[in-house]
Each structure stands twice: as structure tokens, then as C-alpha cells.
Tab-separated table of C-alpha atoms in Angstrom:
chain	number	residue	atom	x	y	z
K	29	MET	CA	-12.909	6.424	-21.730
K	30	ASN	CA	-15.385	4.916	-19.309
K	31	VAL	CA	-17.526	2.563	-21.359
K	32	ARG	CA	-19.990	1.773	-18.598
K	33	ARG	CA	-20.831	5.423	-18.092
K	34	LEU	CA	-21.261	5.860	-21.717
K	35	ARG	CA	-23.598	2.981	-21.934
K	36	ALA	CA	-25.792	4.497	-19.242
K	37	GLY	CA	-25.946	7.801	-21.050
K	38	LEU	CA	-27.082	6.134	-24.166
K	39	LYS	CA	-29.965	4.085	-22.740
K	40	GLY	CA	-32.483	6.177	-24.382
K	41	TRP	CA	-31.117	5.595	-27.831
K	42	GLY	CA	-32.298	2.071	-28.148
K	43	GLY	CA	-30.411	-1.008	-27.566
K	44	VAL	CA	-28.589	-2.141	-30.778
K	45	ALA	CA	-28.007	1.232	-32.121
K	46	ALA	CA	-26.638	2.426	-28.816
K	47	MET	CA	-24.269	-0.510	-28.470
K	48	ALA	CA	-22.995	0.074	-32.024
K	49	VAL	CA	-22.052	3.580	-31.071
K	50	VAL	CA	-20.323	2.491	-27.892
K	51	CYS	CA	-18.423	-0.116	-29.618
K	52	ALA	CA	-17.312	2.360	-32.429
K	53	LEU	CA	-16.297	4.960	-29.866
K	54	ALA	CA	-14.422	2.500	-27.665
K	55	LEU	CA	-12.577	1.115	-30.821
K	56	ALA	CA	-11.636	4.635	-31.835
K	57	PHE	CA	-10.273	5.303	-28.316
K	58	VAL	CA	-8.123	2.153	-28.421
K	59	LEU	CA	-6.714	3.135	-31.791
K	60	LEU	CA	-5.868	6.672	-30.472
K	61	LEU	CA	-4.360	5.528	-27.209
K	62	PRO	CA	-0.786	5.129	-28.487
K	63	LEU	CA	-0.962	8.669	-29.829
K	64	THR	CA	-2.053	10.048	-26.586
K	65	GLN	CA	0.693	8.155	-24.714
K	66	SER	CA	3.570	8.895	-26.962
K	67	LYS	CA	4.289	12.285	-25.411
K	68	GLY	CA	5.630	10.512	-22.292
K	69	ALA	CA	7.368	12.586	-19.657
K	70	ASP	CA	7.979	15.587	-21.955
K	71	SER	CA	4.426	16.289	-22.551
K	72	THR	CA	3.495	20.083	-22.216
K	73	ALA	CA	-0.212	19.539	-21.996
K	74	ALA	CA	-2.411	21.432	-19.555
K	75	GLY	CA	-1.761	18.755	-16.879
K	76	GLY	CA	2.006	19.408	-16.889
K	77	PRO	CA	4.837	17.172	-17.778
K	78	GLY	CA	3.940	13.489	-17.641
K	79	VAL	CA	5.326	11.311	-14.996
K	80	ALA	CA	4.238	8.041	-16.818
K	81	HIS	CA	2.586	6.717	-19.801
K	82	GLY	CA	-0.686	5.260	-18.413
K	83	SER	CA	-3.889	7.019	-17.537
K	84	GLN	CA	-5.672	6.652	-14.193
K	85	ALA	CA	-7.863	3.541	-13.935
K	86	ARG	CA	-11.534	3.837	-12.953
K	87	ALA	CA	-13.698	1.678	-10.578
K	88	GLU	CA	-15.888	0.440	-13.377
K	89	ASP	CA	-12.938	-0.948	-15.419
K	90	ASP	CA	-10.930	-4.054	-14.513
K	91	PRO	CA	-7.232	-2.921	-14.771
K	92	CYS	CA	-6.141	-6.523	-14.355
K	93	GLN	CA	-7.459	-7.508	-17.686
K	94	ASP	CA	-4.897	-5.156	-19.270
K	95	PRO	CA	-1.468	-6.962	-19.433
K	96	GLN	CA	0.470	-3.678	-19.604
K	97	ILE	CA	-1.131	-2.574	-16.247
K	98	VAL	CA	-0.441	-6.002	-14.690
K	99	LYS	CA	3.119	-5.776	-15.798
K	100	ALA	CA	3.819	-2.174	-14.546
K	101	PRO	CA	0.904	-0.844	-12.325
K	102	GLU	CA	3.264	1.841	-10.913
K	103	LYS	CA	3.231	3.597	-14.260
K	104	GLN	CA	-0.511	4.167	-14.212
K	105	THR	CA	-0.847	7.613	-12.865
K	106	LEU	CA	-1.536	11.279	-14.121
K	107	SER	CA	0.899	14.006	-15.128
K	108	PRO	CA	2.097	16.359	-12.398
K	109	SER	CA	0.518	19.850	-12.023
K	110	GLY	CA	0.758	22.672	-9.543
K	111	ALA	CA	-2.792	23.828	-10.251
K	112	ASP	CA	-5.651	23.839	-7.802
K	113	GLY	CA	-8.675	21.766	-8.948
K	114	ASP	CA	-11.975	21.204	-7.279
K	115	THR	CA	-10.622	18.686	-4.699
K	116	ILE	CA	-7.801	20.980	-3.537
K	117	LYS	CA	-10.199	24.058	-3.452
K	118	LYS	CA	-12.515	22.068	-1.166
K	119	ILE	CA	-9.551	21.222	1.186
K	120	LYS	CA	-8.432	24.852	1.248
K	121	ALA	CA	-12.012	25.962	1.980
K	122	ARG	CA	-12.091	24.282	5.308
K	123	VAL	CA	-12.487	26.717	8.136
K	124	GLY	CA	-10.376	27.377	11.200
K	125	ASP	CA	-9.039	24.359	12.911
K	126	LYS	CA	-10.650	22.125	10.278
K	127	ARG	CA	-8.399	23.697	7.527
K	128	LYS	CA	-6.211	20.564	7.522
K	129	LEU	CA	-5.271	17.780	5.138
K	130	ILE	CA	-6.893	14.597	6.457
K	131	VAL	CA	-4.476	11.696	5.972
K	132	GLY	CA	-4.767	8.020	6.685
K	133	VAL	CA	-1.564	6.660	8.125
K	134	ASP	CA	-0.055	3.890	10.357
K	135	GLN	CA	0.865	4.455	13.965
K	136	ASN	CA	2.525	1.134	14.549
K	137	SER	CA	5.168	0.690	11.785
K	138	TYR	CA	8.454	1.573	13.265
K	139	ARG	CA	10.376	4.103	11.353
K	140	TRP	CA	7.553	4.471	8.794
K	141	GLY	CA	4.480	5.758	10.874
K	142	TYR	CA	4.705	5.305	14.561
K	143	ARG	CA	4.331	7.199	17.871
K	144	ASN	CA	7.607	8.171	19.496
K	145	PRO	CA	7.480	6.733	23.043
K	146	ASN	CA	10.034	9.439	24.080
K	147	ALA	CA	8.011	12.323	22.728
K	148	GLY	CA	6.204	12.861	26.103
K	149	THR	CA	2.494	13.305	26.389
K	150	SER	CA	2.240	14.523	22.778
K	151	GLY	CA	3.246	11.106	21.255
K	152	GLU	CA	3.749	12.635	17.855
K	153	LEU	CA	3.743	10.545	14.786
K	154	GLU	CA	7.135	10.034	13.125
K	155	GLY	CA	8.626	8.204	10.299
K	156	PHE	CA	9.422	8.185	6.537
K	157	ASP	CA	5.672	8.341	5.616
K	158	ILE	CA	4.902	11.087	8.140
K	159	ASP	CA	7.714	13.229	6.687
K	160	LEU	CA	6.125	12.881	3.226
K	161	VAL	CA	2.700	13.881	4.610
K	162	HIS	CA	4.157	17.017	6.238
K	163	ARG	CA	5.797	17.924	2.878
K	164	ILE	CA	2.423	17.560	0.977
K	165	ALA	CA	0.584	19.573	3.597
K	166	ALA	CA	3.292	22.328	3.320
K	167	GLU	CA	2.964	22.453	-0.456
K	168	ILE	CA	-0.853	22.446	-0.466
K	169	LEU	CA	-1.776	24.431	2.643
K	170	GLY	CA	1.365	26.331	3.287
K	171	ASP	CA	1.814	24.691	6.770
K	172	PRO	CA	3.594	21.296	7.289
K	173	ASN	CA	1.548	20.777	10.442
K	174	ALA	CA	-1.823	21.378	8.844
K	175	VAL	CA	-2.587	17.729	9.029
K	176	LEU	CA	-5.253	15.648	10.765
K	177	PHE	CA	-3.855	12.189	11.055
K	178	LYS	CA	-6.143	9.324	11.180
K	179	ALA	CA	-4.708	5.949	12.225
K	180	ILE	CA	-6.141	3.253	10.006
K	181	PRO	CA	-5.540	-0.470	9.941
K	182	THR	CA	-4.332	-2.184	6.745
K	183	ASN	CA	-7.829	-3.477	5.814
K	184	GLN	CA	-9.424	0.013	6.067
K	185	ARG	CA	-7.206	1.926	3.696
K	186	ILE	CA	-9.365	1.517	0.698
K	187	PRO	CA	-12.757	1.900	2.405
K	188	ALA	CA	-11.527	5.025	4.128
K	189	LEU	CA	-10.806	6.642	0.814
K	190	GLN	CA	-13.982	5.465	-0.948
K	191	GLU	CA	-16.128	6.706	1.969
K	192	GLY	CA	-14.467	10.067	2.009
K	193	ARG	CA	-13.126	9.788	5.583
K	194	VAL	CA	-9.609	10.870	4.468
K	195	ASP	CA	-8.176	12.961	1.645
K	196	MET	CA	-5.308	10.461	1.089
K	197	VAL	CA	-3.592	7.490	2.504
K	198	VAL	CA	0.147	7.525	3.055
K	199	ARG	CA	0.702	4.090	4.588
K	200	THR	CA	3.229	1.885	2.836
K	201	MET	CA	0.569	1.042	0.233
K	202	THR	CA	1.608	-1.056	-2.721
K	203	ILE	CA	0.338	0.027	-6.109
K	204	ASN	CA	-1.204	-2.999	-7.894
K	205	CYS	CA	-3.649	-3.534	-10.803
K	206	LYS	CA	-6.579	-4.533	-8.444
K	207	ARG	CA	-6.280	-1.430	-6.306
K	208	LEU	CA	-6.089	0.808	-9.317
K	209	GLY	CA	-9.680	-0.112	-9.883
K	210	GLN	CA	-10.624	0.957	-6.390
K	211	VAL	CA	-8.471	4.111	-5.635
K	212	ALA	CA	-6.168	6.479	-7.518
K	213	PHE	CA	-2.419	6.385	-6.973
K	214	SER	CA	0.381	8.854	-7.354
K	215	ALA	CA	3.569	8.095	-8.898
K	216	PRO	CA	5.667	5.629	-6.795
K	217	TYR	CA	7.705	7.058	-3.894
K	218	PHE	CA	9.344	3.848	-2.726
K	219	LYS	CA	10.473	0.516	-4.125
K	220	THR	CA	10.339	-2.686	-2.096
K	221	GLY	CA	9.450	-6.432	-2.414
K	222	GLN	CA	7.750	-9.164	-0.450
K	223	GLN	CA	9.960	-11.020	1.929
K	224	VAL	CA	9.794	-13.626	4.710
K	225	LEU	CA	10.263	-12.680	8.398
K	226	ALA	CA	10.922	-15.552	10.938
K	227	PRO	CA	12.791	-16.316	14.200
K	228	LYS	CA	16.553	-16.453	13.726
K	229	SER	CA	16.381	-19.989	15.002
K	230	SER	CA	13.862	-21.122	12.468
K	231	PRO	CA	14.946	-23.564	9.676
K	232	ILE	CA	12.996	-21.420	7.259
K	233	LYS	CA	15.445	-20.137	4.715
K	234	GLY	CA	13.123	-17.872	2.559
K	235	TYR	CA	10.214	-18.039	0.175
K	236	ASP	CA	10.808	-21.673	-0.765
K	237	ASP	CA	10.051	-25.323	0.192
K	238	THR	CA	11.251	-24.665	3.720
K	239	LEU	CA	7.762	-23.036	4.258
K	240	ALA	CA	6.199	-26.441	3.788
K	241	GLY	CA	3.909	-27.246	6.823
K	242	LYS	CA	4.660	-23.710	8.298
K	243	ARG	CA	1.951	-21.272	9.481
K	244	ILE	CA	2.249	-17.953	7.755
K	245	CYS	CA	0.812	-14.746	8.921
K	246	THR	CA	-0.302	-11.919	6.543
K	247	ALA	CA	-2.473	-8.668	6.985
K	248	GLU	CA	-5.969	-8.510	5.658
K	249	GLY	CA	-6.176	-6.641	2.353
K	250	SER	CA	-2.397	-6.764	1.921
K	251	THR	CA	-0.453	-7.566	-1.161
K	252	ALA	CA	1.310	-10.360	0.744
K	253	ASN	CA	-2.101	-12.078	1.474
K	254	THR	CA	-3.185	-12.021	-2.197
K	255	THR	CA	0.361	-13.153	-3.429
K	256	LEU	CA	0.473	-16.132	-1.134
K	257	THR	CA	-3.096	-17.232	-2.002
K	258	ASP	CA	-2.353	-16.968	-5.749
K	259	ASP	CA	1.039	-18.675	-5.509
K	260	GLN	CA	-0.378	-21.651	-3.510
K	261	LYS	CA	-3.009	-22.138	-6.215
K	262	ALA	CA	-0.454	-21.966	-8.872
K	263	GLY	CA	1.919	-24.397	-7.080
K	264	ARG	CA	4.775	-21.833	-6.347
K	265	LEU	CA	4.053	-22.080	-2.608
K	266	PRO	CA	3.988	-25.515	-0.907
K	267	ALA	CA	0.586	-26.922	-0.674
K	268	THR	CA	1.215	-27.876	3.034
K	269	ALA	CA	2.047	-24.244	3.962
K	270	LYS	CA	-0.874	-22.822	6.104
K	271	ILE	CA	-1.908	-19.278	5.288
K	272	VAL	CA	-3.566	-18.496	8.559
K	273	GLU	CA	-6.583	-16.097	8.990
K	274	PRO	CA	-5.279	-12.635	7.998
K	275	VAL	CA	-5.050	-9.991	10.770
K	276	PRO	CA	-6.284	-6.345	10.502
K	277	ASN	CA	-2.804	-4.825	11.104
K	278	GLN	CA	0.615	-5.905	9.897
K	279	LEU	CA	2.131	-5.447	13.498
K	280	ASP	CA	-0.335	-8.089	14.694
K	281	CYS	CA	1.641	-10.636	12.683
K	282	LEU	CA	4.796	-9.764	14.604
K	283	VAL	CA	2.948	-10.199	17.860
K	284	ARG	CA	1.647	-13.525	16.722
K	285	LEU	CA	5.167	-14.496	15.663
K	286	GLN	CA	6.501	-13.568	19.085
K	287	LEU	CA	3.736	-15.583	20.774
K	288	GLY	CA	4.576	-18.642	18.681
K	289	GLU	CA	1.176	-18.753	17.147
K	290	VAL	CA	2.706	-18.548	13.616
K	291	ASP	CA	6.055	-19.646	12.151
K	292	ALA	CA	6.546	-16.904	9.690
K	293	VAL	CA	5.310	-13.462	8.407
K	294	VAL	CA	5.295	-12.363	4.833
K	295	THR	CA	5.104	-8.650	4.222
K	296	ASP	CA	6.922	-5.903	2.295
K	297	GLY	CA	10.762	-6.252	2.960
K	298	ALA	CA	10.851	-2.599	4.002
K	299	LEU	CA	8.304	-3.108	6.795
K	300	ALA	CA	9.856	-6.499	7.732
K	301	ALA	CA	13.293	-4.834	8.201
K	302	SER	CA	11.707	-2.272	10.623
K	303	GLN	CA	9.983	-5.108	12.534
K	304	ALA	CA	13.282	-7.006	12.780
K	305	ALA	CA	14.803	-3.769	14.149
K	306	GLN	CA	12.128	-3.818	16.859
K	307	ASP	CA	12.739	-7.488	17.794
K	308	PRO	CA	16.257	-8.829	17.587
K	309	THR	CA	15.057	-12.467	17.883
K	310	VAL	CA	13.694	-12.344	14.377
K	311	GLN	CA	15.189	-11.768	10.894
K	312	LEU	CA	14.558	-11.498	7.169
K	313	LYS	CA	14.880	-14.869	5.517
K	314	GLY	CA	16.039	-15.025	1.823
K	315	GLU	CA	15.664	-12.379	-0.726
K	316	PRO	CA	12.549	-10.399	-1.824
K	317	PHE	CA	10.521	-12.458	-4.252
K	318	THR	CA	8.533	-9.663	-5.832
K	319	THR	CA	9.102	-6.056	-6.929
K	320	GLU	CA	6.576	-3.432	-5.708
K	321	TYR	CA	6.183	0.209	-5.249
K	322	TYR	CA	4.464	2.393	-2.651
K	323	GLY	CA	2.145	5.168	-3.820
K	324	VAL	CA	0.022	7.845	-2.151
K	325	ALA	CA	-3.519	6.642	-2.532
K	326	MET	CA	-6.545	9.018	-3.136
K	327	ASN	CA	-10.064	8.889	-4.128
K	328	LEU	CA	-10.746	7.864	-7.779
K	329	LYS	CA	-12.374	11.200	-8.483
K	330	ALA	CA	-9.540	13.332	-7.090
K	331	ASP	CA	-7.562	13.718	-10.242
K	332	ASP	CA	-6.411	17.323	-9.385
K	333	LEU	CA	-5.015	16.095	-6.015
K	334	VAL	CA	-3.201	13.173	-7.765
K	335	ARG	CA	-1.645	15.627	-10.217
K	336	ARG	CA	-0.611	18.012	-7.381
K	337	VAL	CA	0.915	15.178	-5.215
K	338	ASN	CA	2.886	14.013	-8.322
K	339	GLN	CA	4.324	17.487	-8.676
K	340	ILE	CA	5.159	17.499	-5.054
K	341	LEU	CA	6.856	14.031	-5.178
K	342	ALA	CA	8.987	15.255	-8.190
K	343	ASP	CA	10.201	18.293	-6.143
K	344	TYR	CA	10.587	16.212	-3.020
K	345	ARG	CA	12.959	13.901	-4.804
K	346	LYS	CA	15.103	16.681	-6.152
K	347	ASP	CA	15.454	18.338	-2.723
K	348	THR	CA	18.560	16.964	-1.435
K	349	ALA	CA	18.556	18.869	1.770
K	350	ASN	CA	15.159	18.286	3.140
K	351	GLY	CA	13.521	15.800	0.711
K	352	TRP	CA	13.357	12.117	-0.048
K	353	GLN	CA	17.044	11.305	0.516
K	354	ALA	CA	17.256	13.172	3.818
K	355	SER	CA	14.142	11.343	5.176
K	356	TYR	CA	15.613	8.010	3.927
K	357	ASP	CA	18.954	8.725	5.805
K	358	LYS	CA	17.104	9.596	8.980
K	359	TRP	CA	14.641	6.871	9.254
K	360	LEU	CA	15.490	3.890	6.915
K	361	SER	CA	19.200	3.734	6.332
K	362	ALA	CA	19.838	1.924	9.552
K	363	THR	CA	17.338	-0.901	8.866
K	364	LEU	CA	17.611	-1.207	5.177
K	365	ASP	CA	20.762	-0.092	3.557
K	366	LYS	CA	22.906	2.946	3.684
K	367	ASP	CA	22.837	3.142	-0.039
K	368	SER	CA	19.326	4.050	-1.014
K	369	ALA	CA	19.623	3.067	-4.728
K	370	LYS	CA	17.609	-0.079	-4.275
K	371	SER	CA	14.642	1.666	-2.661
K	372	LYS	CA	14.283	4.644	-5.124
K	373	PRO	CA	11.501	4.256	-7.586
K	374	PRO	CA	12.126	4.766	-11.336
K	375	THR	CA	12.385	8.463	-12.448
K	376	PRO	CA	10.115	9.558	-15.374
K	377	ALA	CA	13.242	9.186	-17.662
K	378	GLU	CA	13.656	5.555	-16.662
K	379	TYR	CA	9.912	4.973	-17.467
K	380	LEU	CA	10.580	6.191	-20.986
K	381	ARG	CA	13.692	3.925	-21.391
K	382	THR	CA	12.024	0.791	-20.090
K	383	GLY	CA	8.230	1.332	-20.759
């Protein structure tokens, strides 16, 4: 229930009486919530079998005030469905060359979303995220190449969705409670964690006291930037560590590290491993110090698209020949681990066991 929208609709009722009704309805919703969530992944409601327990957050709410969402933001999604709602119908109604899925991606993240320098003049985008985009386009529009890729920097992922410039963002985007109030997320498609990247010769050992006095680079709007700022305030990061002005794109941090302008980079371990593969003079330092999940991001109002993507993700994971595992083996096994177990997100059944 969206309490703010309900308040607006009741303005004509008169102040005290209206608020009494709002509070009563809100209380009823809270009391009924456990019942609506108890169906879990086996629900047979109109939306299809549930991927997770939670409901999609809305912009007027503050998901970070809910301890359950803070604890497990990756569970806050909608049940999968193969139905075409209004959002998908509008996408399919695009005419001619414009009948494409418009997707925000990265073009500079090696093995995730990048332009192959050996692809000639076409410079086609390739990588793990790009494979997923092609799969989504194939399922929704019947053509894996019916995609209009829009390269967007890290700090433009959310504005691009809110302003309707893209239908979705598939760009190593972490699901967290703050973002759940800004955009809608699919079920998670990848598991990772924040990690430190530094020159091999650096005395930095990981996310610890060896960062004291060091200059650390993060991307604007990234989970890493928020985490470091919060940790320094809480005393979990040395007070003398300098979080430098964030950069628009994650790759900019690697460039600054190569130029000696910063001493370390903090980003998702999955991205850091790819950057280390690009530059043999740098390496991951220490273990991941958070657990995070990537999701496909969409507009808050695109519930039908979220459900459809969740259905596609479920099928993509089951497809052993041309699905998630095949893409991992092709793009990421060389830089992460040949065993993909650590990178696979929880299944719906695992949500039920641990939720």
C-alpha cells in the first residue's frame, strides 16, 4: 500500500477523519502482510510462482526503514510471469527499426559489457551482461538482436530509468535498499562483494588498517562510495583514509590508479577481477567485505516488465546449454573462478529456507 498516494486521494475528506482512515488501512495492511507473503515461491496467483517474499518498493516509501529490506534487499522483487502487460505492449508496439528493447549498459567493463577491439568497424558490445540482454530481447521481441544499446556511466543508471531514456539497465548494478526506492529490480542474477584493487607492489593488504592514509577511488552513485562513506563515519574504515572525489565511470578509477593519482580502488570484486585481467600490474587485495547481488533495473511503474524479466531469468538459469552457466564459462571463469558456485545468486527454494 502506498500511504502517501492514499493521503492525497483523501484530501477532500477532512484532516483528522482522513488520517484516521489512512492509519486504519495502513495497520490492516501491516497485519495482513505475513499472510500475503506466506505463499512464497509456490504461489499460483495471477502473477505466477513467486521468486521471493517481498513486494516491490515504491519511490514514496523509504525501504531503508524496513530492517528486513536492509537485511536482504535482493529478495524484494515480484513473482515471475510470461504475460504481456502495458509496458511490454508499448515496447512491442514500436514500429520498424524502432521496435527494439532500449537497454542501458556499460561499454568499458571488460568481460561484462565492452566493445571488442578485434570486431572490426562494428565494435560490437560483448560480455556477460550483454549475453543476458540478448536473451531478454529474444524472449520479449523474438529477436536477440532487437536491442538498442545505450552506453551510460555509473552515475546515470538511475536517472536514465526515471526519465524513460531506457527500458532497463543491465550494468553490474547492485540491488540495495536505497535504490529500491528509486527503481524496480528483477531477482538477482549474480552474487559478488566489495573488494580492494591496488598495485601488486602496494603495502595495502585489503579492507583494513593498511588503507590508513591512502587515497581511495570509487565511482559516483556506486555501492562502494556509499559503503566507504558510511564505514568511515562508523569507524570501520581508518579516519585518515581519503575517499577522493568520485568519478563518473568505474573504469576511470583504474586509469587514476595507473596514473598514480590514487592508491587503491574499491568496487565489486567481479568488476575488480576484470580490471586486474586488463592490467597485470594490479591485483585484488584481501577478501570481499560485503555480499551483494546484481539485478536488472527497471522503472518503478514497470511491474509487468519486472515479472517478465524474472521469468526469463528463471529459464535462463535452467538452460545449461545457452544460459547463465554457459555465459559464465565464456566470459568470467578465467577472471573469477572456474567454479561458478560463489557467483550464483540464491534460488527461490533457498530464499524459502533462509528467508
